[in-house]
Tab-separated table of C-alpha atoms in Angstrom:
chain	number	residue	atom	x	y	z
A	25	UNK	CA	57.385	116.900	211.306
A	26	UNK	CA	53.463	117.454	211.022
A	27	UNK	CA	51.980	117.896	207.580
A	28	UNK	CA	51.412	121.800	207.763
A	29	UNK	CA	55.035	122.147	208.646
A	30	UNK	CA	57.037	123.998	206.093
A	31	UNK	CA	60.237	122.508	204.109
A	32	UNK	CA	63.686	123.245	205.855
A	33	UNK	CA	65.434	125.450	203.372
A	34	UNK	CA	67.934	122.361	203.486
A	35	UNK	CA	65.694	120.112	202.059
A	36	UNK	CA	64.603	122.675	199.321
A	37	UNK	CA	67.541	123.024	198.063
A	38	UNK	CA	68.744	119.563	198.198
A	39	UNK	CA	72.324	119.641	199.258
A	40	UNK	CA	72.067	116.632	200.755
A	41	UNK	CA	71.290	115.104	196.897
A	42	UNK	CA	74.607	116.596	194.737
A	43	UNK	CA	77.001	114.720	194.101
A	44	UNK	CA	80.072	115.671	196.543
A	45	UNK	CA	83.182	113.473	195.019
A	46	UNK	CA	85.595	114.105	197.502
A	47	UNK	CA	83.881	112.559	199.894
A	48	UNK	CA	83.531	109.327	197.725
A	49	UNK	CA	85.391	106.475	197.399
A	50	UNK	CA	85.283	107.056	193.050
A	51	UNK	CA	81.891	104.322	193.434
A	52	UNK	CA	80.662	104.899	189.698
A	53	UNK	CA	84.157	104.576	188.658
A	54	UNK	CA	84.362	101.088	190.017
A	55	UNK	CA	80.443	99.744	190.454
A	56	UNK	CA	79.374	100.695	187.069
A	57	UNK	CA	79.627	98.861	183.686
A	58	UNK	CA	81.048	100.815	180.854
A	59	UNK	CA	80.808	100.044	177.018
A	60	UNK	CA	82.913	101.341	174.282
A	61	UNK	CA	80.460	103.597	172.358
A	62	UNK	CA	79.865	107.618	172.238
A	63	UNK	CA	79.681	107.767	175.799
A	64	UNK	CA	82.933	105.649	176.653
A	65	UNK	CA	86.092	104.982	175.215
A	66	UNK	CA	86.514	101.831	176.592
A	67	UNK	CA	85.099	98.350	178.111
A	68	UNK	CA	84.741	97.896	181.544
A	69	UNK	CA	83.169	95.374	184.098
A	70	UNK	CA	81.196	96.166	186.818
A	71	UNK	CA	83.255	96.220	190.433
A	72	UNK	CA	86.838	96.610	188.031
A	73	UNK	CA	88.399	100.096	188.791
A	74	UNK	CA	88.490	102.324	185.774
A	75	UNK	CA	92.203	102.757	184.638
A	76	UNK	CA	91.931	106.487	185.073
A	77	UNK	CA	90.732	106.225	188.632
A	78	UNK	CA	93.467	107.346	191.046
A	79	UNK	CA	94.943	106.146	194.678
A	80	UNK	CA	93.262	108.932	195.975
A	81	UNK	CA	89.579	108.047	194.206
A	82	UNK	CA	89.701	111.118	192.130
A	83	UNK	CA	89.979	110.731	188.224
A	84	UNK	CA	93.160	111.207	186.362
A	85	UNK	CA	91.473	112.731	183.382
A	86	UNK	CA	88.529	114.770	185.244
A	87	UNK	CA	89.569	118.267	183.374
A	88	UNK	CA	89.897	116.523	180.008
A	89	UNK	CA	86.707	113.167	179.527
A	90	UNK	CA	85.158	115.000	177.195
A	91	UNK	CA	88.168	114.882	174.611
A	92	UNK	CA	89.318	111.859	175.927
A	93	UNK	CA	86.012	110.086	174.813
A	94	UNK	CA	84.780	109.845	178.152
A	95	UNK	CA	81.442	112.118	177.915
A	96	UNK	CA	79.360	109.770	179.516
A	97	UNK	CA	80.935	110.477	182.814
A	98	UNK	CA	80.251	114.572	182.494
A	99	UNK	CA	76.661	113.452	182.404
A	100	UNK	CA	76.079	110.899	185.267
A	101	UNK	CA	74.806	112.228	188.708
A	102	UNK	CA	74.857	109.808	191.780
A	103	UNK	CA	72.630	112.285	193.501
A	104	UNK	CA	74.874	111.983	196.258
A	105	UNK	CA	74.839	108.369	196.575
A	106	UNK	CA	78.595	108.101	196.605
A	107	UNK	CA	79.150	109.855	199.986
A	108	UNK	CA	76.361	108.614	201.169
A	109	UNK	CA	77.720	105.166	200.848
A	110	UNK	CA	81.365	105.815	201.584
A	111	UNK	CA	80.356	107.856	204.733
A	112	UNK	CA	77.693	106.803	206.409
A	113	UNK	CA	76.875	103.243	205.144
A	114	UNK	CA	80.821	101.880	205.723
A	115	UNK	CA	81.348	104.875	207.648
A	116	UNK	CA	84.669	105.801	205.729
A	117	UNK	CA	86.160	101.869	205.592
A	118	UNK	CA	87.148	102.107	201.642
A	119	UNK	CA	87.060	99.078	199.341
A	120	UNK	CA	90.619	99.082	198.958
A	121	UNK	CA	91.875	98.978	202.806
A	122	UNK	CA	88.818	96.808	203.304
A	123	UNK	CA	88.618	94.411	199.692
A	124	UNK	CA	86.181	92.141	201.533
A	125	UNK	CA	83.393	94.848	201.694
A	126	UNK	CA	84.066	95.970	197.797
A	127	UNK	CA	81.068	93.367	196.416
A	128	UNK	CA	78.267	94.367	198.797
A	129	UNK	CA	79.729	98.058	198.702
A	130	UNK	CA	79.596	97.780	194.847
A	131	UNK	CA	76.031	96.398	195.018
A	132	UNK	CA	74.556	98.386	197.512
A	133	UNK	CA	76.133	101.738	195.544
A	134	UNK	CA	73.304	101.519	192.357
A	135	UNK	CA	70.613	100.705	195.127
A	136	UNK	CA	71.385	104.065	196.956
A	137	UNK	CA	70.892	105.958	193.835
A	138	UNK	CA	67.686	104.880	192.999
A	139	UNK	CA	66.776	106.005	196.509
A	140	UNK	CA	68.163	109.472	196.538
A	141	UNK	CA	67.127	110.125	192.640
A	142	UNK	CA	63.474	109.157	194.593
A	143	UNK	CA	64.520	111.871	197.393
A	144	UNK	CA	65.405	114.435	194.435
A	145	UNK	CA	61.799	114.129	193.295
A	146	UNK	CA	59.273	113.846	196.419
A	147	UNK	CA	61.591	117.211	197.569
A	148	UNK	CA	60.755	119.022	194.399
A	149	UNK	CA	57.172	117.745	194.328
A	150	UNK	CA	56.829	118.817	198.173
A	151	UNK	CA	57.656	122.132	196.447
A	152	UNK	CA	54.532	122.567	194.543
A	153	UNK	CA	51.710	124.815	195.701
A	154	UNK	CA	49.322	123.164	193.598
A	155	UNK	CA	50.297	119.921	194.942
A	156	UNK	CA	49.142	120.777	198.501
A	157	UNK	CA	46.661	118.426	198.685
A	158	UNK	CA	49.273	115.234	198.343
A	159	UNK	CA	51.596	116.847	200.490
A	160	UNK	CA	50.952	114.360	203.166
A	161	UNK	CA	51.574	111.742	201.095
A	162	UNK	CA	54.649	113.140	199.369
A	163	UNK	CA	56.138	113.654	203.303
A	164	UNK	CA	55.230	109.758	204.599
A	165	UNK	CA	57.089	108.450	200.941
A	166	UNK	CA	60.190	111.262	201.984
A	167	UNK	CA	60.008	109.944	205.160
A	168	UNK	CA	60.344	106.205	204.034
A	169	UNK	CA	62.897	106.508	201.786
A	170	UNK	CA	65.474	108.132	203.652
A	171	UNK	CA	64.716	105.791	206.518
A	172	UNK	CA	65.417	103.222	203.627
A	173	UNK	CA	68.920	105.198	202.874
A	174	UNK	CA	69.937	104.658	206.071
A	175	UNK	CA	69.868	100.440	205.757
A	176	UNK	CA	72.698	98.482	206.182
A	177	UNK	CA	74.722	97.722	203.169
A	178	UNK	CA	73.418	94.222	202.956
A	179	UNK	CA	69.844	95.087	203.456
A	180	UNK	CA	70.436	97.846	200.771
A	181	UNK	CA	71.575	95.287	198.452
A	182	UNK	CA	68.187	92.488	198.589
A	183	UNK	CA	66.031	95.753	198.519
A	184	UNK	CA	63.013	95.457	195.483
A	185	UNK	CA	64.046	99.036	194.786
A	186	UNK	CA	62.147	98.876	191.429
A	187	UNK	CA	58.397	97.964	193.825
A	188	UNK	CA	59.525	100.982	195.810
A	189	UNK	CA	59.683	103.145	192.769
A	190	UNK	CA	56.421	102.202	190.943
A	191	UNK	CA	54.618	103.398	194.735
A	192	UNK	CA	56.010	106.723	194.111
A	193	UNK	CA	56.082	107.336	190.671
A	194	UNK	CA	52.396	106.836	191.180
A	195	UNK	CA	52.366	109.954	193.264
A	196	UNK	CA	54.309	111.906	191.252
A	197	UNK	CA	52.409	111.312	188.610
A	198	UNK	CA	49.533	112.781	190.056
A	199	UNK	CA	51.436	115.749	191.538
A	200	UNK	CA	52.579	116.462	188.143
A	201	UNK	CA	48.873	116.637	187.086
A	202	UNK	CA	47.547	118.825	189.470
A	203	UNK	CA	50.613	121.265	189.111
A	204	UNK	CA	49.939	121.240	185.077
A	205	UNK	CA	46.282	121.380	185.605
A	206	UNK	CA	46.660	124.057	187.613
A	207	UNK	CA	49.383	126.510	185.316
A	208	UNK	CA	48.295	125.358	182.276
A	209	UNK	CA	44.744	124.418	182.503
A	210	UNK	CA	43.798	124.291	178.747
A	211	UNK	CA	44.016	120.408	177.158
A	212	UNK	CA	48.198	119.672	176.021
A	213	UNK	CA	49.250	117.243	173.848
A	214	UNK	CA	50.278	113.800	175.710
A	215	UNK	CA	54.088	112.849	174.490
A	216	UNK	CA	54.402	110.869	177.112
A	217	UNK	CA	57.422	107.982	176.235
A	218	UNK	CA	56.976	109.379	172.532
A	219	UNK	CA	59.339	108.801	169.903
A	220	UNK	CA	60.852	112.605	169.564
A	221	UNK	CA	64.350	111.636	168.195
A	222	UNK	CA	65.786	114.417	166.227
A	223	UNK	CA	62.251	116.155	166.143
A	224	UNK	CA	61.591	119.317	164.868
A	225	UNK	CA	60.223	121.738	167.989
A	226	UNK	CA	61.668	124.986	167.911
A	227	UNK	CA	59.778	127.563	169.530
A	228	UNK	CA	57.622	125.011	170.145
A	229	UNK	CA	54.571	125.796	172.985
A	230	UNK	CA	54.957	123.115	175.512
A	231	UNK	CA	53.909	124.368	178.250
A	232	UNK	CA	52.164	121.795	181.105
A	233	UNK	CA	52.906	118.963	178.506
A	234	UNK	CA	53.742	115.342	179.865
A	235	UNK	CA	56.677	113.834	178.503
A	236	UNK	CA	57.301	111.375	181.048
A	237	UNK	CA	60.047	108.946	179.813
A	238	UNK	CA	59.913	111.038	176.382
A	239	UNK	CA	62.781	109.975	173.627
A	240	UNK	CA	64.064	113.681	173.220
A	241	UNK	CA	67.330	112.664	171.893
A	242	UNK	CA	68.933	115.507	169.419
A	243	UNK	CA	65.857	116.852	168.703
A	244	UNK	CA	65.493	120.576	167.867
A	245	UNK	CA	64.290	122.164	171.086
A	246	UNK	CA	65.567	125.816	170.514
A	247	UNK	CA	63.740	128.836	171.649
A	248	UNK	CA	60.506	126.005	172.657
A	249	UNK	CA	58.823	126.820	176.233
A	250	UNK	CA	59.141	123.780	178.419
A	251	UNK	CA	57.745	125.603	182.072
A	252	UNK	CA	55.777	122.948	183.680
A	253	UNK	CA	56.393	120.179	181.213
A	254	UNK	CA	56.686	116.919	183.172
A	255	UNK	CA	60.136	115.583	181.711
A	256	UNK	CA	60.557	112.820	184.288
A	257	UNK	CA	62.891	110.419	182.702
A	258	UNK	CA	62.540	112.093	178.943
A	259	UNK	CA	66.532	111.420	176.918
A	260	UNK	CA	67.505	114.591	176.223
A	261	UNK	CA	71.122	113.252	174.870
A	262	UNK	CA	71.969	115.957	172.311
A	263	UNK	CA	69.151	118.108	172.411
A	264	UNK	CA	69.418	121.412	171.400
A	265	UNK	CA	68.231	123.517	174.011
A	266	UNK	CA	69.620	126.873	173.287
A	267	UNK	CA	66.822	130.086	174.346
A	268	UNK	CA	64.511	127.635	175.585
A	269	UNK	CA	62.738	127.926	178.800
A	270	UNK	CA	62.878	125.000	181.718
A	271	UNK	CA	62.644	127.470	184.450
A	272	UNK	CA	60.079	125.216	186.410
A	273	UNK	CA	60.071	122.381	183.890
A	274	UNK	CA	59.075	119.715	186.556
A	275	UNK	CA	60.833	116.936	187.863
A	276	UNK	CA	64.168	117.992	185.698
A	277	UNK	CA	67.610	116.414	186.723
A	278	UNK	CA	71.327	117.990	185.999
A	279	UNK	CA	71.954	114.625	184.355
A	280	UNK	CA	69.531	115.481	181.847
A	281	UNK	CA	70.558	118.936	181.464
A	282	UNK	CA	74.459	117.846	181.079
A	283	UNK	CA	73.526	115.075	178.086
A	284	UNK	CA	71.715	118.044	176.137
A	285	UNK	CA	73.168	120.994	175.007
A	286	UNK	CA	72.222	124.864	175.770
A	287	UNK	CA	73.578	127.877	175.954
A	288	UNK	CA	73.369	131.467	177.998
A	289	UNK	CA	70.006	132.317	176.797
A	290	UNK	CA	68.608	128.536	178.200
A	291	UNK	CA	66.667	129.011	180.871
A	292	UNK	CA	66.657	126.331	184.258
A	293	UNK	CA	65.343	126.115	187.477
A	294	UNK	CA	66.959	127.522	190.091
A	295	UNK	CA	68.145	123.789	191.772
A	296	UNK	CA	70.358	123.023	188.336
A	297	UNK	CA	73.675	124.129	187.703
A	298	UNK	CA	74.963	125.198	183.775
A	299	UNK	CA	77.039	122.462	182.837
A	300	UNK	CA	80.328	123.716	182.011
A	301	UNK	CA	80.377	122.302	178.575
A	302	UNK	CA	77.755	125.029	177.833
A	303	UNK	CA	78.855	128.027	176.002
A	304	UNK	CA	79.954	130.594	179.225
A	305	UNK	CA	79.388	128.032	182.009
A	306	UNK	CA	77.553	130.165	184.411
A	307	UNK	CA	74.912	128.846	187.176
A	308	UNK	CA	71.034	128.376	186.308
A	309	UNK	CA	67.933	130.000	187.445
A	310	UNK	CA	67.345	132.836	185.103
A	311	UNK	CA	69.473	133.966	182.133
C-alpha cells in the first residue's frame, strides 16, 4: 500500500477490531483477574474460569451481569483480541481440549489487546484530514503492529508491549494536535490527566480540548460539546453524558462509552455502538 493510497472501507470501519464472542474461546472470562468491588461480584484469579462461564465459552448470565453485580463485564472490549487469539494464533485448538497451551494462551490474550486497542487508534487517526501530513507515519506503525498481531503465541507473550505503545502514543499525540489545531484553532484549556471526578461541566464548551488520560469519573457532562476533544484514555465510569456531543470526539472507545451513561439525545461517532444499558438502546452516529 503506498502512502497516497486511500483506507479500505474495511479498515475504516474496523470490523476486524469488535469484539466477536462466538468466535472466542470466553479469554477475558478466564485470563483476567477479577476483584469483588462495583464492577464484580466476586474474586477471581487470573487463568481460573469464571463460574458463570459455560462448556460452550459463552456466559451463563450474559442477559442479566448488570443485576447480577457483574457490570464490569458490560464495559470491557477486547477489541477483537479474543478471536484473534482463538482463531488465528492457536488456530481454533481451545484451552480446554488442549490444557497445555491455556498459560501461554492466557498470557499472550492481554498482549493481543494492547495491540489491537493500538490498531483501533492509528485506523481512526489515518482518518483525519488534518492529519495528512503523518499519514505516512500512522501507515508504517499500522503496518507494524498487525505484523506484530500475527506473532506466535510465545513471541506474543515476551513482547515489551508497553515500549511499543509509548512509540505510538507519541504519534497520536501529535495527530490529535494538528486535528484540534486545525477545528478548533483558538487556545483550549489543557485537562490533560486532570482530576475531573464528579465535576461540574454541563453544557460545558469543550471543543478541541485534550483530556488525554483525564479522571472523568461521574462527573456532570450533560448537554457539554466534546467534538474533537482528545479523550484518549480519560475514565468516564459514571459520567453523565446525556445531550452531549462526541460525534468526532477523537480517539473515543465503546469501553468508555459503556462505563458512562447517556441517553437518546447523546451524540457518538459513527464507529460506536449505544450501549444497551442506555435509555432506548439504539446505534450511534447522530441522534
Amino acid at each position: 500500500m503506498s502512502d497516497t493510497d486511500p483506507i479500505p472501507s474495511s479498515a475504516a470501519e474496523r470490523a476486524d477490531l469488535r469484539a466477536d464472542c462466538a468466535n472466542c474461546f470466553g479469554l477475558c472470562c478466564v485470563a483476567l483477574t477479577l476483584t469483588a468491588s462495583a464492577d464484580f461480584a466476586i474474586d477471581k484469579d487470573a487463568g481460573t474460569p469464571c463460574p458463570n462461564l459455560q462448556d460452550d465459552f459463552r456466559c451463563g448470565i450474559h442477559t442479566r451481569l448488570r443485576p447480577e453485580g457483574f457490570s464490569g463485564c458490560t464495559v470491557y472490549d477486547c477489541f477483537g483480541a479474543g478471536q484473534k487469539i482463538s482463531r488465528l494464533t492457536y488456530e481454533g485448538r481451545d484451552w480446554r481440549r488442549r490444557p497445555d497451551t491455556a498459560r501461554e494462551m492466557f498470557q499472550a490474550f492481554p498482549v493481543m489487546r494492547q495491540l489491537h486497542e493500538l490498531l483501533w487508534y492509528l485506523t481512526e487517526a489515518l482518518s483525519l484530514p488534518a492529519a495528512a501530513p503523518l499519514h505516512p507515519e500512522l501507515r508504517a506503525s499500522l503496518e507494524s503492529t498487525e505484523r506484530l498481531t500475527l506473532s506466535p503465541a510465545e513471541h506474543l507473550a515476551a513482547l515489551d508491549v508497553s515500549a511499543h505503545r509509548e512509540q505510538i502514543a507519541a504519534l497520536l499525540l501529535r495527530a490529535s494536535r494538528l486535528s484540534r489545531a486545525a477545528g478548533h484553532p483558538r487556545k483550549k484549556r489543557d485537562h490533560r490527566g486532570a482530576d475531573l471526578i464528579g465535576a461540574r461541566l454541563r453544557g460545558a464548551d469543550l471543543r478541541g480540548s485534550d483530556l488525554r488520560g483525564a479522571f472523568l469519573i461521574a462527573a456532570d457532562l450533560r448537554g457539554a460539546d466534546l467534538r474533537l476533544a482528545d479523550v484518549i484514555g480519560a475514565d468516564f465510569r459514571d459520567a453523565e453524558l446525556s445531550g452531549a456531543d462526541l460525534t468526532d470526539a477523537l480517539f473515543l472507545t465503546q469501553a468508555q462509552v459503556n462505563a458512562a451513561r447517556g441517553d437518546t439525545a447523546t451524540r457518538l461517532p459513527r464507529a460506536l455502538t449505544r450501549p444497551s444499558h442506555w435509555p432506548d438502546g439504539r446505534r450511534g452516529g447522530a441522534a
